[in-house]
């Protein structure tokens, strides 16, 4: 590691979206609080940031998002009730989320898009590279992705995004990257990005998934990014700019921030913002749990045999 690549300590988690795909569950409850087995989805994401060494977490929230703050705070009433009962196991579970990380919150008054949400992090982040984790994407802890991205950023500088190969007919659901191979089999150089392209316009089947390690120059670009697809300020559009800025002229004009590399993820990932994937995540994670798995798997086997 060189001096020009400071250690990354900050994670930004945008959680101000409206969660319309999950209505009516998300009318009064943030979608990030929906349980995946017995933990809210957001706790898995904060745990992932912490296990990659990022224990300063800034959450971008909005209206109706108060339960997020409460979840990562102490609940003295509950703790003392459990203490009185002598229920040490549940007490530890309650305290787990409040002891995880140093949490900060900022509100995105108007949800004007993911790019705008990331821009809300500028005063907290300052001039350091930082990570962004989307609460919708649940990455299996056995397939560490963020740690590898932080490592690639240290080695190569600039910004690093996470990519996953998807079936071509799925690419219109994602941001999509034009890429070139590097000497590392899991790392590609990104030469262009486009948000949710039609299949005919997609430069590849590499989809952007919800983990980023970004150079702070992204903030300057986001300030000038016009609303794009869906009338929202798109992070992908700003990253497209960033991927074009690794030239000496751009550096001289103070517009560096690139290059952009992609880490190609081949592990287990669930999009918990999508109802089908959310259900698959719960079934899979429940099956793998030591405490619940054996019973649940036996039930699932007989259910499938009866129903299918
Ligand atoms: P999504 O595109 O999944 O939007 O945002 P959404 O509103 O959360 O969900 P649906 O599509 O209506 O069901 C991707 C991520 O960006 C955050 C969301 O919270 C989510 O983590 N986001 C999006 C913001 O923080 N602010 C925004 O203005 C938009």
PDB file of C-alpha atoms in Angstrom, residues 9-282:
ATOM      1  CA  UNK A   9     -12.692   3.025   6.858  1.00  0.00           C
ATOM      2  CA  UNK A  10     -16.048   4.461   5.825  1.00  0.00           C
ATOM      3  CA  UNK A  11     -19.067   2.662   4.469  1.00  0.00           C
ATOM      4  CA  UNK A  12     -22.102   4.443   3.065  1.00  0.00           C
ATOM      5  CA  UNK A  13     -25.419   2.589   2.944  1.00  0.00           C
ATOM      6  CA  UNK A  14     -28.144   4.320   0.923  1.00  0.00           C
ATOM      7  CA  UNK A  15     -31.498   3.339   2.381  1.00  0.00           C
ATOM      8  CA  UNK A  16     -33.788   6.194   1.395  1.00  0.00           C
ATOM      9  CA  UNK A  17     -35.548   4.497  -1.519  1.00  0.00           C
ATOM     10  CA  UNK A  18     -39.295   4.039  -1.467  1.00  0.00           C
ATOM     11  CA  UNK A  19     -39.258   0.241  -1.793  1.00  0.00           C
ATOM     12  CA  UNK A  20     -42.276   0.185  -4.097  1.00  0.00           C
ATOM     13  CA  UNK A  21     -41.692  -3.418  -5.203  1.00  0.00           C
ATOM     14  CA  UNK A  22     -42.551  -4.541  -1.684  1.00  0.00           C
ATOM     15  CA  UNK A  23     -45.773  -2.622  -1.115  1.00  0.00           C
ATOM     16  CA  UNK A  24     -47.841  -2.826   1.009  1.00  0.00           C
ATOM     17  CA  UNK A  25     -45.202  -4.242   3.432  1.00  0.00           C
ATOM     18  CA  UNK A  26     -43.109  -1.123   2.930  1.00  0.00           C
ATOM     19  CA  UNK A  27     -45.886   1.425   3.364  1.00  0.00           C
ATOM     20  CA  UNK A  28     -44.816   2.198   6.936  1.00  0.00           C
ATOM     21  CA  UNK A  29     -41.780  -0.088   7.374  1.00  0.00           C
ATOM     22  CA  UNK A  30     -38.455   0.367   5.591  1.00  0.00           C
ATOM     23  CA  UNK A  31     -37.768  -2.535   3.241  1.00  0.00           C
ATOM     24  CA  UNK A  32     -34.305  -2.808   4.812  1.00  0.00           C
ATOM     25  CA  UNK A  33     -36.018  -3.914   8.034  1.00  0.00           C
ATOM     26  CA  UNK A  34     -37.771  -6.906   6.456  1.00  0.00           C
ATOM     27  CA  UNK A  35     -36.451 -10.004   8.217  1.00  0.00           C
ATOM     28  CA  UNK A  36     -34.249 -12.507   6.460  1.00  0.00           C
ATOM     29  CA  UNK A  37     -34.826 -15.492   8.758  1.00  0.00           C
ATOM     30  CA  UNK A  38     -34.584 -13.605  12.081  1.00  0.00           C
ATOM     31  CA  UNK A  39     -32.390 -10.595  11.291  1.00  0.00           C
ATOM     32  CA  UNK A  40     -33.387  -7.528   9.294  1.00  0.00           C
ATOM     33  CA  UNK A  41     -31.745  -7.460   5.858  1.00  0.00           C
ATOM     34  CA  UNK A  42     -29.828  -4.299   6.750  1.00  0.00           C
ATOM     35  CA  UNK A  43     -27.982  -5.996   9.625  1.00  0.00           C
ATOM     36  CA  UNK A  44     -26.361  -8.482   7.227  1.00  0.00           C
ATOM     37  CA  UNK A  45     -25.136  -5.520   5.174  1.00  0.00           C
ATOM     38  CA  UNK A  46     -23.668  -3.652   8.156  1.00  0.00           C
ATOM     39  CA  UNK A  47     -22.010  -6.900   9.307  1.00  0.00           C
ATOM     40  CA  UNK A  48     -20.469  -7.276   5.859  1.00  0.00           C
ATOM     41  CA  UNK A  49     -19.028  -3.746   5.992  1.00  0.00           C
ATOM     42  CA  UNK A  50     -17.564  -4.398   9.434  1.00  0.00           C
ATOM     43  CA  UNK A  51     -16.010  -7.686   8.412  1.00  0.00           C
ATOM     44  CA  UNK A  52     -14.300  -5.891   5.501  1.00  0.00           C
ATOM     45  CA  UNK A  53     -12.733  -3.528   8.085  1.00  0.00           C
ATOM     46  CA  UNK A  54     -15.169  -0.607   7.637  1.00  0.00           C
ATOM     47  CA  UNK A  55     -16.653   0.204  11.009  1.00  0.00           C
ATOM     48  CA  UNK A  56     -17.662   3.813  10.352  1.00  0.00           C
ATOM     49  CA  UNK A  57     -21.080   3.458   8.751  1.00  0.00           C
ATOM     50  CA  UNK A  58     -23.168   6.286   7.336  1.00  0.00           C
ATOM     51  CA  UNK A  59     -26.735   5.411   6.481  1.00  0.00           C
ATOM     52  CA  UNK A  60     -28.676   7.614   4.083  1.00  0.00           C
ATOM     53  CA  UNK A  61     -32.248   7.542   5.304  1.00  0.00           C
ATOM     54  CA  UNK A  62     -35.519   9.334   4.672  1.00  0.00           C
ATOM     55  CA  UNK A  63     -39.092   9.516   5.901  1.00  0.00           C
ATOM     56  CA  UNK A  64     -40.407   6.301   7.515  1.00  0.00           C
ATOM     57  CA  UNK A  65     -36.852   5.123   8.162  1.00  0.00           C
ATOM     58  CA  UNK A  66     -36.733   5.692  11.905  1.00  0.00           C
ATOM     59  CA  UNK A  67     -36.759   1.914  12.697  1.00  0.00           C
ATOM     60  CA  UNK A  68     -33.333   1.696  11.042  1.00  0.00           C
ATOM     61  CA  UNK A  69     -31.862   4.077  13.605  1.00  0.00           C
ATOM     62  CA  UNK A  70     -33.627   2.308  16.450  1.00  0.00           C
ATOM     63  CA  UNK A  71     -32.328  -1.083  15.350  1.00  0.00           C
ATOM     64  CA  UNK A  72     -28.693  -0.013  15.631  1.00  0.00           C
ATOM     65  CA  UNK A  73     -29.266   1.795  18.932  1.00  0.00           C
ATOM     66  CA  UNK A  74     -29.599   0.408  22.455  1.00  0.00           C
ATOM     67  CA  UNK A  75     -33.046  -0.681  23.679  1.00  0.00           C
ATOM     68  CA  UNK A  76     -32.695  -0.379  27.455  1.00  0.00           C
ATOM     69  CA  UNK A  77     -36.243  -1.478  28.251  1.00  0.00           C
ATOM     70  CA  UNK A  78     -35.892  -4.704  26.317  1.00  0.00           C
ATOM     71  CA  UNK A  79     -32.390  -5.310  27.644  1.00  0.00           C
ATOM     72  CA  UNK A  80     -33.439  -4.920  31.273  1.00  0.00           C
ATOM     73  CA  UNK A  81     -36.490  -7.164  30.753  1.00  0.00           C
ATOM     74  CA  UNK A  82     -34.264  -9.888  29.290  1.00  0.00           C
ATOM     75  CA  UNK A  83     -31.692  -9.364  32.050  1.00  0.00           C
ATOM     76  CA  UNK A  84     -34.387  -9.826  34.709  1.00  0.00           C
ATOM     77  CA  UNK A  85     -35.484 -13.043  33.025  1.00  0.00           C
ATOM     78  CA  UNK A  86     -31.871 -14.216  32.888  1.00  0.00           C
ATOM     79  CA  UNK A  87     -32.182 -14.732  29.122  1.00  0.00           C
ATOM     80  CA  UNK A  88     -28.540 -14.177  28.202  1.00  0.00           C
ATOM     81  CA  UNK A  89     -28.895 -15.639  24.695  1.00  0.00           C
ATOM     82  CA  UNK A  90     -31.592 -13.215  23.565  1.00  0.00           C
ATOM     83  CA  UNK A  91     -29.912 -10.333  25.394  1.00  0.00           C
ATOM     84  CA  UNK A  92     -26.771 -10.916  23.346  1.00  0.00           C
ATOM     85  CA  UNK A  93     -28.853 -10.891  20.144  1.00  0.00           C
ATOM     86  CA  UNK A  94     -30.458  -7.575  21.093  1.00  0.00           C
ATOM     87  CA  UNK A  95     -27.085  -6.011  21.892  1.00  0.00           C
ATOM     88  CA  UNK A  96     -25.341  -7.385  18.809  1.00  0.00           C
ATOM     89  CA  UNK A  97     -26.660  -4.757  16.397  1.00  0.00           C
ATOM     90  CA  UNK A  98     -25.958  -1.780  18.668  1.00  0.00           C
ATOM     91  CA  UNK A  99     -22.348  -2.869  19.268  1.00  0.00           C
ATOM     92  CA  UNK A 100     -21.502  -3.525  15.626  1.00  0.00           C
ATOM     93  CA  UNK A 101     -20.197  -0.244  14.241  1.00  0.00           C
ATOM     94  CA  UNK A 102     -20.098   3.509  14.735  1.00  0.00           C
ATOM     95  CA  UNK A 103     -23.342   4.520  13.075  1.00  0.00           C
ATOM     96  CA  UNK A 104     -24.116   7.891  11.508  1.00  0.00           C
ATOM     97  CA  UNK A 105     -27.250   9.014   9.715  1.00  0.00           C
ATOM     98  CA  UNK A 106     -28.115  11.678   7.207  1.00  0.00           C
ATOM     99  CA  UNK A 107     -31.474  12.233   5.581  1.00  0.00           C
ATOM    100  CA  UNK A 108     -32.023  12.499   1.865  1.00  0.00           C
ATOM    101  CA  UNK A 109     -35.003  14.841   1.951  1.00  0.00           C
ATOM    102  CA  UNK A 110     -36.192  13.980  -1.505  1.00  0.00           C
ATOM    103  CA  UNK A 111     -35.325  10.541  -2.942  1.00  0.00           C
ATOM    104  CA  UNK A 112     -33.910  11.815  -6.246  1.00  0.00           C
ATOM    105  CA  UNK A 113     -32.005   8.657  -7.073  1.00  0.00           C
ATOM    106  CA  UNK A 114     -29.080   6.552  -5.904  1.00  0.00           C
ATOM    107  CA  UNK A 115     -26.526   9.061  -7.227  1.00  0.00           C
ATOM    108  CA  UNK A 116     -28.180  11.814  -5.217  1.00  0.00           C
ATOM    109  CA  UNK A 117     -28.230   9.577  -2.114  1.00  0.00           C
ATOM    110  CA  UNK A 118     -24.478   8.977  -2.444  1.00  0.00           C
ATOM    111  CA  UNK A 119     -23.904  12.711  -2.841  1.00  0.00           C
ATOM    112  CA  UNK A 120     -25.563  13.232   0.569  1.00  0.00           C
ATOM    113  CA  UNK A 121     -22.533  11.398   2.046  1.00  0.00           C
ATOM    114  CA  UNK A 122     -20.014  14.001   0.801  1.00  0.00           C
ATOM    115  CA  UNK A 123     -19.644  16.058   4.025  1.00  0.00           C
ATOM    116  CA  UNK A 124     -19.136  12.903   6.125  1.00  0.00           C
ATOM    117  CA  UNK A 125     -16.768  11.165   3.736  1.00  0.00           C
ATOM    118  CA  UNK A 126     -14.471  14.095   2.918  1.00  0.00           C
ATOM    119  CA  UNK A 127     -11.485  13.349   0.707  1.00  0.00           C
ATOM    120  CA  UNK A 128     -11.050   9.623   1.318  1.00  0.00           C
ATOM    121  CA  UNK A 129     -12.038   6.689  -0.832  1.00  0.00           C
ATOM    122  CA  UNK A 130     -15.111   4.997   0.655  1.00  0.00           C
ATOM    123  CA  UNK A 131     -17.392   2.027   0.139  1.00  0.00           C
ATOM    124  CA  UNK A 132     -21.065   2.029  -0.831  1.00  0.00           C
ATOM    125  CA  UNK A 133     -23.237  -0.978   0.006  1.00  0.00           C
ATOM    126  CA  UNK A 134     -26.825  -1.252  -1.184  1.00  0.00           C
ATOM    127  CA  UNK A 135     -29.152  -2.736   1.385  1.00  0.00           C
ATOM    128  CA  UNK A 136     -31.016  -4.725  -1.271  1.00  0.00           C
ATOM    129  CA  UNK A 137     -28.045  -6.853  -2.148  1.00  0.00           C
ATOM    130  CA  UNK A 138     -27.271  -9.573   0.297  1.00  0.00           C
ATOM    131  CA  UNK A 139     -23.870 -11.152  -0.271  1.00  0.00           C
ATOM    132  CA  UNK A 140     -23.315 -14.495   1.407  1.00  0.00           C
ATOM    133  CA  UNK A 141     -20.704 -13.972   4.155  1.00  0.00           C
ATOM    134  CA  UNK A 142     -18.869 -17.086   2.946  1.00  0.00           C
ATOM    135  CA  UNK A 143     -18.130 -15.382  -0.374  1.00  0.00           C
ATOM    136  CA  UNK A 144     -16.422 -12.153   0.714  1.00  0.00           C
ATOM    137  CA  UNK A 145     -16.627  -9.549  -2.029  1.00  0.00           C
ATOM    138  CA  UNK A 146     -16.072  -6.184  -0.376  1.00  0.00           C
ATOM    139  CA  UNK A 147     -12.751  -7.223   1.170  1.00  0.00           C
ATOM    140  CA  UNK A 148     -11.461  -8.134  -2.298  1.00  0.00           C
ATOM    141  CA  UNK A 149     -12.718  -4.818  -3.722  1.00  0.00           C
ATOM    142  CA  UNK A 150     -10.914  -2.845  -1.012  1.00  0.00           C
ATOM    143  CA  UNK A 151      -7.741  -4.811  -1.801  1.00  0.00           C
ATOM    144  CA  UNK A 152      -8.060  -4.088  -5.548  1.00  0.00           C
ATOM    145  CA  UNK A 153      -8.606  -0.383  -4.820  1.00  0.00           C
ATOM    146  CA  UNK A 154      -5.425  -0.332  -2.711  1.00  0.00           C
ATOM    147  CA  UNK A 155      -3.447  -1.965  -5.500  1.00  0.00           C
ATOM    148  CA  UNK A 156      -4.842  -0.034  -8.447  1.00  0.00           C
ATOM    149  CA  UNK A 157      -6.272   3.203  -7.019  1.00  0.00           C
ATOM    150  CA  UNK A 158      -9.320   4.872  -8.584  1.00  0.00           C
ATOM    151  CA  UNK A 159     -12.700   3.256  -8.088  1.00  0.00           C
ATOM    152  CA  UNK A 160     -13.853  -0.353  -8.030  1.00  0.00           C
ATOM    153  CA  UNK A 161     -17.312  -1.710  -8.778  1.00  0.00           C
ATOM    154  CA  UNK A 162     -18.770  -5.195  -8.352  1.00  0.00           C
ATOM    155  CA  UNK A 163     -19.877  -7.061 -11.462  1.00  0.00           C
ATOM    156  CA  UNK A 164     -21.711 -10.294 -12.008  1.00  0.00           C
ATOM    157  CA  UNK A 165     -22.383 -12.108 -15.255  1.00  0.00           C
ATOM    158  CA  UNK A 166     -26.118 -12.444 -15.868  1.00  0.00           C
ATOM    159  CA  UNK A 167     -28.192 -14.050 -18.610  1.00  0.00           C
ATOM    160  CA  UNK A 168     -28.314 -11.552 -21.529  1.00  0.00           C
ATOM    161  CA  UNK A 169     -32.112 -11.254 -21.258  1.00  0.00           C
ATOM    162  CA  UNK A 170     -31.686 -10.045 -17.657  1.00  0.00           C
ATOM    163  CA  UNK A 171     -29.255  -7.217 -18.409  1.00  0.00           C
ATOM    164  CA  UNK A 172     -31.998  -4.599 -18.879  1.00  0.00           C
ATOM    165  CA  UNK A 173     -32.595  -4.832 -15.113  1.00  0.00           C
ATOM    166  CA  UNK A 174     -29.067  -3.682 -14.210  1.00  0.00           C
ATOM    167  CA  UNK A 175     -26.349  -1.178 -14.896  1.00  0.00           C
ATOM    168  CA  UNK A 176     -24.066  -2.762 -17.490  1.00  0.00           C
ATOM    169  CA  UNK A 177     -20.290  -2.433 -18.011  1.00  0.00           C
ATOM    170  CA  UNK A 178     -18.055  -2.530 -21.094  1.00  0.00           C
ATOM    171  CA  UNK A 179     -14.923  -4.300 -19.878  1.00  0.00           C
ATOM    172  CA  UNK A 180     -11.422  -5.426 -20.821  1.00  0.00           C
ATOM    173  CA  UNK A 181      -9.512  -8.232 -19.121  1.00  0.00           C
ATOM    174  CA  UNK A 182      -6.592  -7.596 -16.773  1.00  0.00           C
ATOM    175  CA  UNK A 183      -3.844  -9.930 -15.599  1.00  0.00           C
ATOM    176  CA  UNK A 184      -6.021 -10.844 -12.567  1.00  0.00           C
ATOM    177  CA  UNK A 185      -8.724 -13.303 -13.578  1.00  0.00           C
ATOM    178  CA  UNK A 186     -11.321 -11.739 -11.236  1.00  0.00           C
ATOM    179  CA  UNK A 187     -10.571  -8.105 -12.163  1.00  0.00           C
ATOM    180  CA  UNK A 188     -11.588  -6.233 -15.330  1.00  0.00           C
ATOM    181  CA  UNK A 189     -10.941  -2.693 -16.510  1.00  0.00           C
ATOM    182  CA  UNK A 190     -14.196  -0.801 -17.069  1.00  0.00           C
ATOM    183  CA  UNK A 191     -14.261   1.354 -20.193  1.00  0.00           C
ATOM    184  CA  UNK A 192     -17.911   2.397 -20.129  1.00  0.00           C
ATOM    185  CA  UNK A 193     -21.178   1.986 -18.233  1.00  0.00           C
ATOM    186  CA  UNK A 194     -24.827   2.236 -19.132  1.00  0.00           C
ATOM    187  CA  UNK A 195     -27.865   2.044 -16.831  1.00  0.00           C
ATOM    188  CA  UNK A 196     -30.478  -0.645 -17.646  1.00  0.00           C
ATOM    189  CA  UNK A 197     -29.745  -0.948 -21.385  1.00  0.00           C
ATOM    190  CA  UNK A 198     -31.943  -2.763 -23.891  1.00  0.00           C
ATOM    191  CA  UNK A 199     -30.354  -6.071 -24.844  1.00  0.00           C
ATOM    192  CA  UNK A 200     -29.388  -4.723 -28.295  1.00  0.00           C
ATOM    193  CA  UNK A 201     -27.458  -1.807 -26.710  1.00  0.00           C
ATOM    194  CA  UNK A 202     -25.789  -3.739 -23.886  1.00  0.00           C
ATOM    195  CA  UNK A 203     -21.987  -3.773 -24.248  1.00  0.00           C
ATOM    196  CA  UNK A 204     -21.707  -7.043 -22.273  1.00  0.00           C
ATOM    197  CA  UNK A 205     -23.581  -9.270 -19.852  1.00  0.00           C
ATOM    198  CA  UNK A 206     -21.621  -7.882 -16.874  1.00  0.00           C
ATOM    199  CA  UNK A 207     -24.195  -6.426 -14.480  1.00  0.00           C
ATOM    200  CA  UNK A 208     -23.352  -3.959 -11.726  1.00  0.00           C
ATOM    201  CA  UNK A 209     -24.302  -5.262  -8.290  1.00  0.00           C
ATOM    202  CA  UNK A 210     -24.646  -3.227  -5.113  1.00  0.00           C
ATOM    203  CA  UNK A 211     -21.067  -2.845  -3.846  1.00  0.00           C
ATOM    204  CA  UNK A 212     -18.751   0.007  -4.760  1.00  0.00           C
ATOM    205  CA  UNK A 213     -15.419   1.393  -3.577  1.00  0.00           C
ATOM    206  CA  UNK A 214     -15.346   4.959  -4.805  1.00  0.00           C
ATOM    207  CA  UNK A 215     -12.828   7.719  -5.198  1.00  0.00           C
ATOM    208  CA  UNK A 216     -14.143  10.968  -3.629  1.00  0.00           C
ATOM    209  CA  UNK A 217     -13.934  12.688  -7.051  1.00  0.00           C
ATOM    210  CA  UNK A 218     -17.301  11.028  -7.640  1.00  0.00           C
ATOM    211  CA  UNK A 219     -18.929  13.793  -5.573  1.00  0.00           C
ATOM    212  CA  UNK A 220     -17.855  16.545  -7.972  1.00  0.00           C
ATOM    213  CA  UNK A 221     -19.191  14.511 -10.876  1.00  0.00           C
ATOM    214  CA  UNK A 222     -22.474  13.750  -9.085  1.00  0.00           C
ATOM    215  CA  UNK A 223     -23.037  17.453  -8.439  1.00  0.00           C
ATOM    216  CA  UNK A 224     -23.088  17.961 -12.198  1.00  0.00           C
ATOM    217  CA  UNK A 225     -24.955  14.790 -13.151  1.00  0.00           C
ATOM    218  CA  UNK A 226     -28.344  15.485 -14.681  1.00  0.00           C
ATOM    219  CA  UNK A 227     -31.290  13.193 -13.959  1.00  0.00           C
ATOM    220  CA  UNK A 228     -31.073  10.154 -16.222  1.00  0.00           C
ATOM    221  CA  UNK A 229     -33.136   6.994 -16.545  1.00  0.00           C
ATOM    222  CA  UNK A 230     -36.412   7.216 -14.624  1.00  0.00           C
ATOM    223  CA  UNK A 231     -35.781  10.939 -13.974  1.00  0.00           C
ATOM    224  CA  UNK A 232     -33.330   9.951 -11.191  1.00  0.00           C
ATOM    225  CA  UNK A 233     -29.734  11.027 -10.624  1.00  0.00           C
ATOM    226  CA  UNK A 234     -28.016   7.775 -11.473  1.00  0.00           C
ATOM    227  CA  UNK A 235     -24.787   6.607  -9.836  1.00  0.00           C
ATOM    228  CA  UNK A 236     -24.076   4.615 -13.001  1.00  0.00           C
ATOM    229  CA  UNK A 237     -24.055   7.824 -15.075  1.00  0.00           C
ATOM    230  CA  UNK A 238     -21.511   9.420 -12.740  1.00  0.00           C
ATOM    231  CA  UNK A 239     -19.386   6.258 -12.825  1.00  0.00           C
ATOM    232  CA  UNK A 240     -19.503   6.316 -16.607  1.00  0.00           C
ATOM    233  CA  UNK A 241     -17.944   9.815 -16.408  1.00  0.00           C
ATOM    234  CA  UNK A 242     -15.404   8.590 -13.874  1.00  0.00           C
ATOM    235  CA  UNK A 243     -14.399   5.712 -16.155  1.00  0.00           C
ATOM    236  CA  UNK A 244     -13.506   8.305 -18.821  1.00  0.00           C
ATOM    237  CA  UNK A 245     -11.428  10.547 -16.545  1.00  0.00           C
ATOM    238  CA  UNK A 246      -8.153   8.648 -16.197  1.00  0.00           C
ATOM    239  CA  UNK A 247      -6.246  10.798 -18.652  1.00  0.00           C
ATOM    240  CA  UNK A 248      -3.470  13.284 -17.916  1.00  0.00           C
ATOM    241  CA  UNK A 249      -5.695  16.160 -19.111  1.00  0.00           C
ATOM    242  CA  UNK A 250      -8.468  15.127 -16.740  1.00  0.00           C
ATOM    243  CA  UNK A 251      -6.011  14.795 -13.861  1.00  0.00           C
ATOM    244  CA  UNK A 252      -4.598  18.275 -14.610  1.00  0.00           C
ATOM    245  CA  UNK A 253      -8.131  19.689 -14.607  1.00  0.00           C
ATOM    246  CA  UNK A 254      -8.747  18.142 -11.162  1.00  0.00           C
ATOM    247  CA  UNK A 255     -11.206  15.661 -12.625  1.00  0.00           C
ATOM    248  CA  UNK A 256      -9.394  12.421 -11.837  1.00  0.00           C
ATOM    249  CA  UNK A 257     -11.002   9.618  -9.857  1.00  0.00           C
ATOM    250  CA  UNK A 258     -10.550   6.819 -12.343  1.00  0.00           C
ATOM    251  CA  UNK A 259      -9.624   4.332 -13.481  1.00  0.00           C
ATOM    252  CA  UNK A 260     -12.659   2.172 -12.788  1.00  0.00           C
ATOM    253  CA  UNK A 261     -12.057  -1.521 -12.286  1.00  0.00           C
ATOM    254  CA  UNK A 262     -14.593  -4.249 -11.718  1.00  0.00           C
ATOM    255  CA  UNK A 263     -14.288  -7.254  -9.442  1.00  0.00           C
ATOM    256  CA  UNK A 264     -16.182 -10.132 -11.011  1.00  0.00           C
ATOM    257  CA  UNK A 265     -18.239 -11.846  -8.333  1.00  0.00           C
ATOM    258  CA  UNK A 266     -19.107 -15.509  -8.721  1.00  0.00           C
ATOM    259  CA  UNK A 267     -20.457 -16.145  -5.221  1.00  0.00           C
ATOM    260  CA  UNK A 268     -23.909 -16.281  -3.679  1.00  0.00           C
ATOM    261  CA  UNK A 269     -25.960 -13.088  -3.826  1.00  0.00           C
ATOM    262  CA  UNK A 270     -29.627 -12.367  -3.203  1.00  0.00           C
ATOM    263  CA  UNK A 271     -31.565  -9.311  -4.324  1.00  0.00           C
ATOM    264  CA  UNK A 272     -33.796  -8.917  -1.290  1.00  0.00           C
ATOM    265  CA  UNK A 273     -35.594  -5.974  -2.960  1.00  0.00           C
ATOM    266  CA  UNK A 274     -37.160  -8.509  -5.324  1.00  0.00           C
ATOM    267  CA  UNK A 275     -39.911 -10.650  -3.813  1.00  0.00           C
ATOM    268  CA  UNK A 276     -38.880 -13.930  -5.456  1.00  0.00           C
ATOM    269  CA  UNK A 277     -35.210 -13.537  -4.561  1.00  0.00           C
ATOM    270  CA  UNK A 278     -36.167 -12.460  -1.047  1.00  0.00           C
ATOM    271  CA  UNK A 279     -38.041 -15.735  -0.543  1.00  0.00           C
ATOM    272  CA  UNK A 280     -35.134 -17.727  -1.994  1.00  0.00           C
ATOM    273  CA  UNK A 281     -32.715 -15.956   0.372  1.00  0.00           C
ATOM    274  CA  UNK A 282     -34.807 -16.868   3.395  1.00  0.00           C
TER     275      UNK A 282
END
